[in-house]
């Protein structure tokens, strides 16, 4: 009989782990307290941008992001084939834009290490930059152009993953309510939730995003994951309004095939409050006017927010839980959950299979905060 695995949490990480585990022959269930992809996953701008999101150095986190980007093509092919749906993946490339000449020196060193890691990143200025992206403000001095970066429409990816899981026979439970019990025993794990009868499995993968900290009392480890709100707005658009993803020091912009330029995102601490504030959105509107003057005359079409799962050291928790042989964690992906979903699914399932690249996974050990328990 195949081993049963429960994914606790039905965001992009839980659904990705579920699809991969089902493909590897496990009997899989996903338990989601609300709706699938209803939190950070659905709110995300869906940028697959390891270079733009890691500007300082090629550390372990950057390498994980890059590995996941390299997995994306076969991964998405699998998701789309299994589901029969599109994920609206657009290979737009990105432009990191700068106004001041003083920014050019750090940019040169960034380009050097990006190139060393396989990116075709280059500096574009003046006429060449205008031709590449005509809508940019004319006082932008230069941009780092990274053709490898792309974006996906997160709601389409969630819907396609959910359908792929269903077609693979994954049992999907949404609206399961609050977690009331997580009990480990010889033969596996039992979970109690307010909206479901008690359910059990041989193994569990914890994919509860910003809500993971509350599980520390059952897992006996310290889980310093906390929510950071991202407020976002969008403008109506046509494809030629914006050809690339644009990153500035104040905001980013992504033109989605559903006819919207998405502009994000704030990073504010508001507990588990995922409402938008006028102050947060006005800041994005001012940035839009400044960097993309064409947006100055437009009203926002939509405003929303999501809660990113931030960790104390900025890196996710991926790995086996010490003292709980049936538990694996895959949470705390902060700004990069969509990008990191394929590599997280592979790593979590390699652990289920009892193998895996320990050198790659060691920096992300969920047990690395254990010393915090004593203070
Ligand atoms: N990945 C972009 C953000 O979190 O806003």
CSV table of C-alpha atoms and ligand atoms in Angstrom, one decimal:
chain,number,residue,atom,x,y,z
A,1,UNK,CA,0.0,0.0,0.0
A,2,UNK,CA,1.4,3.5,-0.8
A,3,UNK,CA,2.3,5.8,2.1
A,4,UNK,CA,-0.2,8.5,2.8
A,5,UNK,CA,1.0,12.1,3.0
A,6,UNK,CA,-1.1,15.1,4.1
A,7,UNK,CA,-0.2,18.6,3.0
A,8,UNK,CA,-1.3,21.0,5.7
A,9,UNK,CA,-2.0,24.2,3.8
A,10,UNK,CA,-3.4,24.6,0.3
A,11,UNK,CA,-1.4,27.6,-1.0
A,12,UNK,CA,1.0,27.4,-3.9
A,13,UNK,CA,3.5,25.4,-1.8
A,14,UNK,CA,1.0,22.9,-0.5
A,15,UNK,CA,-0.5,22.3,-3.9
A,16,UNK,CA,2.9,22.0,-5.6
A,17,UNK,CA,4.1,19.5,-3.0
A,18,UNK,CA,0.8,17.6,-3.4
A,19,UNK,CA,1.2,17.3,-7.2
A,20,UNK,CA,4.8,16.2,-7.0
A,21,UNK,CA,4.0,13.6,-4.2
A,22,UNK,CA,1.1,12.2,-6.2
A,23,UNK,CA,3.3,11.9,-9.2
A,24,UNK,CA,5.8,9.9,-7.1
A,25,UNK,CA,3.1,7.4,-6.1
A,26,UNK,CA,2.0,8.7,-2.6
A,27,UNK,CA,-1.6,8.8,-1.5
A,28,UNK,CA,-2.0,12.5,-1.0
A,29,UNK,CA,-4.4,14.8,0.7
A,30,UNK,CA,-4.4,18.6,1.1
A,31,UNK,CA,-6.1,20.3,4.0
A,32,UNK,CA,-6.7,24.0,3.7
A,33,UNK,CA,-8.4,26.1,6.4
A,34,UNK,CA,-9.9,28.5,3.8
A,35,UNK,CA,-9.8,28.4,0.0
A,36,UNK,CA,-7.0,27.0,-2.1
A,37,UNK,CA,-4.5,29.8,-2.8
A,38,UNK,CA,-6.7,32.2,-0.9
A,39,UNK,CA,-3.8,33.9,1.0
A,40,UNK,CA,-0.4,35.0,-0.2
A,41,UNK,CA,-0.4,32.8,-3.2
A,42,UNK,CA,-3.5,34.3,-4.8
A,43,UNK,CA,-2.3,37.9,-4.0
A,44,UNK,CA,1.1,37.5,-5.5
A,45,UNK,CA,2.4,39.3,-8.5
A,46,UNK,CA,3.9,36.0,-9.7
A,47,UNK,CA,7.4,37.3,-10.6
A,48,UNK,CA,10.0,34.7,-11.4
A,49,UNK,CA,12.9,37.0,-10.7
A,50,UNK,CA,15.8,35.5,-8.8
A,51,UNK,CA,18.2,38.2,-10.0
A,52,UNK,CA,16.0,41.2,-9.2
A,53,UNK,CA,15.0,39.8,-5.8
A,54,UNK,CA,18.6,39.1,-4.8
A,55,UNK,CA,20.7,42.1,-5.4
A,56,UNK,CA,23.6,41.7,-2.9
A,57,UNK,CA,25.4,38.4,-3.4
A,58,UNK,CA,25.0,34.8,-4.7
A,59,UNK,CA,24.2,33.3,-1.3
A,60,UNK,CA,22.4,30.0,-0.6
A,61,UNK,CA,19.0,31.7,-0.9
A,62,UNK,CA,19.8,33.1,-4.4
A,63,UNK,CA,21.1,29.6,-5.5
A,64,UNK,CA,17.8,28.1,-4.3
A,65,UNK,CA,15.8,30.7,-6.3
A,66,UNK,CA,18.0,30.1,-9.4
A,67,UNK,CA,17.6,26.4,-9.1
A,68,UNK,CA,13.8,26.8,-9.0
A,69,UNK,CA,13.8,29.1,-12.0
A,70,UNK,CA,15.7,26.4,-13.9
A,71,UNK,CA,13.0,23.9,-12.9
A,72,UNK,CA,10.2,26.1,-14.0
A,73,UNK,CA,9.8,25.1,-17.7
A,74,UNK,CA,9.4,21.3,-17.2
A,75,UNK,CA,7.4,22.0,-14.1
A,76,UNK,CA,4.9,24.3,-15.8
A,77,UNK,CA,4.7,21.9,-18.8
A,78,UNK,CA,3.6,19.2,-16.3
A,79,UNK,CA,1.1,21.4,-14.6
A,80,UNK,CA,-0.4,22.5,-17.9
A,81,UNK,CA,-0.5,19.1,-19.4
A,82,UNK,CA,-2.1,17.5,-16.3
A,83,UNK,CA,-4.7,20.2,-15.8
A,84,UNK,CA,-5.4,21.1,-19.5
A,85,UNK,CA,-5.2,24.8,-18.3
A,86,UNK,CA,-2.8,27.7,-19.0
A,87,UNK,CA,-0.8,29.3,-16.3
A,88,UNK,CA,-0.3,32.5,-18.3
A,89,UNK,CA,3.5,32.4,-18.1
A,90,UNK,CA,5.1,35.4,-19.8
A,91,UNK,CA,8.8,35.5,-20.6
A,92,UNK,CA,9.0,39.3,-20.5
A,93,UNK,CA,12.4,39.9,-19.1
A,94,UNK,CA,12.9,42.6,-16.5
A,95,UNK,CA,14.4,46.1,-16.2
A,96,UNK,CA,15.7,47.4,-12.8
A,97,UNK,CA,15.6,51.1,-13.4
A,98,UNK,CA,17.7,53.9,-11.9
A,99,UNK,CA,17.6,57.6,-11.9
A,100,UNK,CA,21.0,58.6,-10.6
A,101,UNK,CA,24.5,58.1,-12.0
A,102,UNK,CA,25.7,57.3,-8.5
A,103,UNK,CA,23.7,54.0,-8.8
A,104,UNK,CA,25.7,52.8,-11.8
A,105,UNK,CA,28.8,51.6,-9.9
A,106,UNK,CA,26.9,49.1,-7.7
A,107,UNK,CA,25.0,48.2,-10.8
A,108,UNK,CA,28.2,47.2,-12.6
A,109,UNK,CA,29.3,44.9,-9.8
A,110,UNK,CA,25.8,43.4,-9.7
A,111,UNK,CA,25.9,42.7,-13.4
A,112,UNK,CA,29.3,41.0,-13.0
A,113,UNK,CA,28.0,38.5,-10.5
A,114,UNK,CA,24.7,38.0,-12.3
A,115,UNK,CA,26.6,37.2,-15.5
A,116,UNK,CA,28.9,34.8,-13.6
A,117,UNK,CA,25.8,32.9,-12.6
A,118,UNK,CA,24.5,32.5,-16.1
A,119,UNK,CA,22.3,35.6,-16.6
A,120,UNK,CA,22.6,37.6,-19.8
A,121,UNK,CA,22.2,40.8,-17.6
A,122,UNK,CA,23.3,44.0,-19.3
A,123,UNK,CA,23.2,47.7,-18.7
A,124,UNK,CA,20.9,49.7,-21.0
A,125,UNK,CA,20.8,53.5,-21.3
A,126,UNK,CA,19.4,56.3,-23.4
A,127,UNK,CA,17.8,55.5,-26.7
A,128,UNK,CA,18.3,51.7,-26.3
A,129,UNK,CA,16.3,51.8,-23.1
A,130,UNK,CA,13.5,54.0,-24.6
A,131,UNK,CA,13.2,51.5,-27.5
A,132,UNK,CA,13.0,48.6,-25.1
A,133,UNK,CA,10.4,50.2,-22.9
A,134,UNK,CA,8.9,53.4,-24.4
A,135,UNK,CA,6.6,54.1,-21.4
A,136,UNK,CA,9.4,54.7,-18.9
A,137,UNK,CA,10.0,58.2,-17.5
A,138,UNK,CA,12.6,60.1,-19.5
A,139,UNK,CA,14.7,61.0,-16.5
A,140,UNK,CA,15.6,57.4,-15.8
A,141,UNK,CA,19.4,57.2,-16.3
A,142,UNK,CA,19.8,53.5,-16.9
A,143,UNK,CA,18.4,50.0,-16.3
A,144,UNK,CA,19.8,46.5,-15.7
A,145,UNK,CA,18.1,44.4,-18.3
A,146,UNK,CA,17.7,40.7,-17.4
A,147,UNK,CA,16.1,38.8,-20.2
A,148,UNK,CA,15.8,35.5,-18.2
A,149,UNK,CA,13.3,36.8,-15.7
A,150,UNK,CA,9.6,36.2,-16.3
A,151,UNK,CA,6.2,36.1,-14.6
A,152,UNK,CA,3.2,33.9,-14.2
A,153,UNK,CA,-0.4,34.8,-13.3
A,154,UNK,CA,-0.7,33.4,-9.8
A,155,UNK,CA,-4.5,32.8,-9.8
A,156,UNK,CA,-4.1,30.8,-13.0
A,157,UNK,CA,-1.3,28.7,-11.5
A,158,UNK,CA,-3.3,28.0,-8.4
A,159,UNK,CA,-6.3,26.9,-10.5
A,160,UNK,CA,-4.2,24.7,-12.7
A,161,UNK,CA,-2.4,23.1,-9.8
A,162,UNK,CA,-5.7,22.4,-8.0
A,163,UNK,CA,-7.1,20.8,-11.2
A,164,UNK,CA,-3.9,18.8,-11.8
A,165,UNK,CA,-4.0,17.5,-8.2
A,166,UNK,CA,-7.7,16.5,-8.6
A,167,UNK,CA,-6.9,14.6,-11.8
A,168,UNK,CA,-4.1,12.8,-10.0
A,169,UNK,CA,-6.5,11.6,-7.3
A,170,UNK,CA,-5.3,13.9,-4.5
A,171,UNK,CA,-8.0,14.4,-1.9
A,172,UNK,CA,-8.6,18.1,-1.5
A,173,UNK,CA,-10.2,19.5,1.6
A,174,UNK,CA,-10.9,23.3,1.7
A,175,UNK,CA,-12.8,25.3,4.3
A,176,UNK,CA,-11.3,22.9,6.9
A,177,UNK,CA,-11.3,25.6,9.6
A,178,UNK,CA,-8.9,26.2,12.5
A,179,UNK,CA,-6.3,23.7,13.5
A,180,UNK,CA,-7.1,22.3,17.0
A,181,UNK,CA,-4.8,19.3,17.2
A,182,UNK,CA,-1.6,18.0,15.7
A,183,UNK,CA,-0.7,14.7,17.3
A,184,UNK,CA,2.3,12.5,16.4
A,185,UNK,CA,2.2,8.8,17.1
A,186,UNK,CA,4.0,5.6,16.1
A,187,UNK,CA,2.0,5.1,13.0
A,188,UNK,CA,2.0,8.7,11.8
A,189,UNK,CA,0.1,11.9,12.5
A,190,UNK,CA,-3.5,12.9,13.3
A,191,UNK,CA,-4.9,16.3,12.6
A,192,UNK,CA,-8.0,17.9,14.2
A,193,UNK,CA,-9.7,20.9,12.6
A,194,UNK,CA,-12.9,22.8,13.4
A,195,UNK,CA,-14.4,22.2,10.0
A,196,UNK,CA,-13.5,18.5,9.4
A,197,UNK,CA,-13.6,15.1,11.1
A,198,UNK,CA,-10.2,14.1,12.5
A,199,UNK,CA,-7.9,12.9,9.7
A,200,UNK,CA,-4.7,10.9,9.8
A,201,UNK,CA,-1.8,10.2,7.5
A,202,UNK,CA,1.6,8.4,7.6
A,203,UNK,CA,3.5,11.7,7.0
A,204,UNK,CA,2.7,15.4,7.0
A,205,UNK,CA,4.2,18.4,5.1
A,206,UNK,CA,3.5,21.7,6.9
A,207,UNK,CA,2.8,24.4,4.3
A,208,UNK,CA,0.9,26.9,6.4
A,209,UNK,CA,2.7,30.1,5.2
A,210,UNK,CA,2.4,33.1,7.5
A,211,UNK,CA,0.3,31.1,10.0
A,212,UNK,CA,3.1,28.5,10.6
A,213,UNK,CA,4.4,30.1,13.9
A,214,UNK,CA,1.3,28.8,15.8
A,215,UNK,CA,2.4,25.2,15.1
A,216,UNK,CA,5.5,25.5,17.2
A,217,UNK,CA,3.7,24.2,20.3
A,218,UNK,CA,2.9,20.9,18.5
A,219,UNK,CA,6.2,20.6,16.6
A,220,UNK,CA,8.5,21.4,19.6
A,221,UNK,CA,10.7,23.7,17.5
A,222,UNK,CA,10.9,27.5,17.3
A,223,UNK,CA,9.2,28.8,14.1
A,224,UNK,CA,9.9,32.5,13.8
A,225,UNK,CA,7.6,33.1,10.9
A,226,UNK,CA,5.5,36.3,10.9
A,227,UNK,CA,3.1,38.0,8.4
A,228,UNK,CA,4.3,41.0,6.4
A,229,UNK,CA,1.5,42.7,4.5
A,230,UNK,CA,1.9,43.4,0.8
A,231,UNK,CA,-0.5,46.0,-0.6
A,232,UNK,CA,-1.0,45.9,-4.3
A,233,UNK,CA,-3.0,47.8,-6.9
A,234,UNK,CA,-3.6,47.4,-10.6
A,235,UNK,CA,-4.4,49.5,-13.7
A,236,UNK,CA,-6.2,48.5,-16.9
A,237,UNK,CA,-3.7,47.8,-19.7
A,238,UNK,CA,-3.1,46.4,-23.2
A,239,UNK,CA,0.1,44.2,-23.9
A,240,UNK,CA,2.2,47.0,-25.3
A,241,UNK,CA,1.6,49.4,-22.3
A,242,UNK,CA,4.4,47.6,-20.5
A,243,UNK,CA,6.6,45.0,-22.2
A,244,UNK,CA,8.9,44.1,-19.3
A,245,UNK,CA,8.7,43.7,-15.5
A,246,UNK,CA,9.9,46.9,-14.0
A,247,UNK,CA,11.7,47.1,-10.7
A,248,UNK,CA,12.4,50.5,-9.1
A,249,UNK,CA,13.5,51.5,-5.6
A,250,UNK,CA,9.9,52.3,-4.7
A,251,UNK,CA,7.7,49.7,-6.5
A,252,UNK,CA,7.5,47.1,-9.2
A,253,UNK,CA,5.1,46.8,-12.2
A,254,UNK,CA,4.0,43.7,-14.1
A,255,UNK,CA,1.7,43.7,-17.2
A,256,UNK,CA,-0.6,40.6,-16.9
A,257,UNK,CA,-2.3,39.0,-20.0
A,258,UNK,CA,-5.6,39.5,-18.2
A,259,UNK,CA,-5.3,43.2,-19.2
A,260,UNK,CA,-3.9,44.6,-15.9
A,261,UNK,CA,-0.7,46.3,-14.9
A,262,UNK,CA,-0.1,45.1,-11.3
A,263,UNK,CA,1.8,47.5,-9.1
A,264,UNK,CA,3.3,46.3,-5.8
A,265,UNK,CA,3.9,46.1,-3.1
A,266,UNK,CA,4.1,47.6,0.4
A,267,UNK,CA,6.0,45.7,3.2
A,268,UNK,CA,4.1,46.6,6.3
A,269,UNK,CA,3.6,45.0,9.7
A,270,UNK,CA,-0.1,44.7,10.4
A,271,UNK,CA,-0.5,41.4,12.1
A,272,UNK,CA,-2.9,39.1,10.3
A,273,UNK,CA,-4.9,42.1,8.9
A,274,UNK,CA,-4.9,41.8,5.1
A,275,UNK,CA,-7.0,44.9,4.3
A,276,UNK,CA,-5.6,47.8,2.1
A,277,UNK,CA,-5.0,51.3,3.5
A,278,UNK,CA,-5.3,54.5,1.6
A,279,UNK,CA,-1.7,55.4,2.7
A,280,UNK,CA,-0.3,52.2,1.4
A,281,UNK,CA,-2.0,52.5,-2.0
A,282,UNK,CA,-1.3,56.2,-2.4
A,283,UNK,CA,2.4,55.4,-2.1
A,284,UNK,CA,2.2,53.0,-5.0
A,285,UNK,CA,0.2,55.5,-7.1
A,286,UNK,CA,2.8,58.2,-6.5
A,287,UNK,CA,5.6,55.8,-7.5
A,288,UNK,CA,3.6,54.8,-10.7
A,289,UNK,CA,3.3,58.5,-11.7
A,290,UNK,CA,7.0,59.0,-11.1
A,291,UNK,CA,8.4,56.0,-13.0
A,292,UNK,CA,5.6,55.3,-15.6
A,293,UNK,CA,4.1,58.7,-16.4
A,294,UNK,CA,1.4,57.1,-18.6
A,295,UNK,CA,-0.2,55.7,-15.5
A,296,UNK,CA,-0.7,59.2,-14.0
A,297,UNK,CA,-4.0,59.7,-15.9
A,298,UNK,CA,-5.4,56.3,-14.9
A,299,UNK,CA,-7.5,55.2,-12.0
A,300,UNK,CA,-6.6,52.0,-10.2
A,301,UNK,CA,-8.8,49.2,-11.3
A,302,UNK,CA,-8.3,47.0,-8.3
A,303,UNK,CA,-6.6,47.1,-4.8
A,304,UNK,CA,-5.8,44.2,-2.6
A,305,UNK,CA,-3.3,42.8,-0.1
A,306,UNK,CA,-1.7,39.5,0.9
A,307,UNK,CA,0.3,38.4,3.9
A,308,UNK,CA,3.8,37.2,3.1
A,309,UNK,CA,5.3,34.6,5.4
A,310,UNK,CA,8.5,36.3,6.6
A,311,UNK,CA,11.2,34.6,8.6
A,312,UNK,CA,13.8,35.9,11.0
A,313,UNK,CA,16.7,35.4,8.6
A,314,UNK,CA,14.8,35.9,5.3
A,315,UNK,CA,15.1,32.3,4.3
A,316,UNK,CA,12.4,29.6,4.1
A,317,UNK,CA,12.1,26.6,6.5
A,318,UNK,CA,12.4,23.5,4.3
A,319,UNK,CA,13.4,20.2,5.8
A,320,UNK,CA,12.6,17.4,8.3
A,321,UNK,CA,11.5,18.4,11.8
A,322,UNK,CA,13.8,17.3,14.6
A,323,UNK,CA,12.2,14.7,16.9
A,324,UNK,CA,9.2,14.3,14.6
A,325,UNK,CA,10.1,11.8,12.0
A,326,UNK,CA,6.8,12.0,10.2
A,327,UNK,CA,6.9,15.8,9.8
A,328,UNK,CA,8.5,18.0,7.1
A,329,UNK,CA,8.3,21.8,6.9
A,330,UNK,CA,7.9,23.8,3.7
A,331,UNK,CA,7.0,27.3,4.8
A,332,UNK,CA,8.4,30.9,5.2
A,333,UNK,CA,9.0,31.7,1.5
A,334,UNK,CA,8.4,35.4,2.1
A,335,UNK,CA,8.6,37.3,-1.3
A,336,UNK,CA,9.3,34.2,-3.4
A,337,UNK,CA,6.7,31.5,-2.9
A,338,UNK,CA,5.7,31.4,-6.5
A,339,UNK,CA,9.3,31.2,-7.8
A,340,UNK,CA,10.3,28.7,-5.1
A,341,UNK,CA,7.3,26.3,-5.5
A,342,UNK,CA,9.0,23.8,-7.9
A,343,UNK,CA,12.2,23.4,-6.0
A,344,UNK,CA,10.3,23.2,-2.7
A,345,UNK,CA,8.1,20.5,-4.1
A,346,UNK,CA,11.2,18.5,-5.3
A,347,UNK,CA,13.0,18.9,-2.0
A,348,UNK,CA,10.0,18.0,0.2
A,349,UNK,CA,9.3,15.0,-1.9
A,350,UNK,CA,13.0,13.9,-1.9
A,351,UNK,CA,12.8,14.0,1.9
A,352,UNK,CA,9.6,11.9,1.7
A,353,UNK,CA,11.5,9.4,-0.5
A,354,UNK,CA,14.3,9.3,2.0
A,355,UNK,CA,16.9,11.0,-0.2
A,356,UNK,CA,17.9,14.5,-1.2
A,357,UNK,CA,20.8,16.9,-1.6
A,358,UNK,CA,21.7,17.7,2.0
A,359,UNK,CA,24.2,20.4,1.0
A,360,UNK,CA,21.5,22.3,-0.8
A,361,UNK,CA,18.9,22.0,1.9
A,362,UNK,CA,21.0,22.4,5.1
A,363,UNK,CA,20.8,26.3,5.2
A,364,UNK,CA,17.0,26.0,5.2
A,365,UNK,CA,16.7,23.6,8.1
A,366,UNK,CA,13.5,24.2,10.1
A,367,UNK,CA,15.5,23.4,13.2
A,368,UNK,CA,18.0,26.3,12.9
A,369,UNK,CA,16.1,28.5,15.3
A,370,UNK,CA,16.1,26.0,18.2
A,371,UNK,CA,18.4,28.2,20.4
A,372,UNK,CA,15.6,30.8,20.5
A,373,UNK,CA,13.5,28.4,22.6
A,374,UNK,CA,15.7,29.0,25.6
A,375,UNK,CA,15.3,32.8,25.6
B,1,LIG,N1,7.6,39.0,-4.8
B,1,LIG,C1,7.1,40.4,-4.7
B,1,LIG,C2,6.5,40.7,-3.4
B,1,LIG,O1,6.5,39.9,-2.5
B,1,LIG,O2,5.9,41.8,-3.3
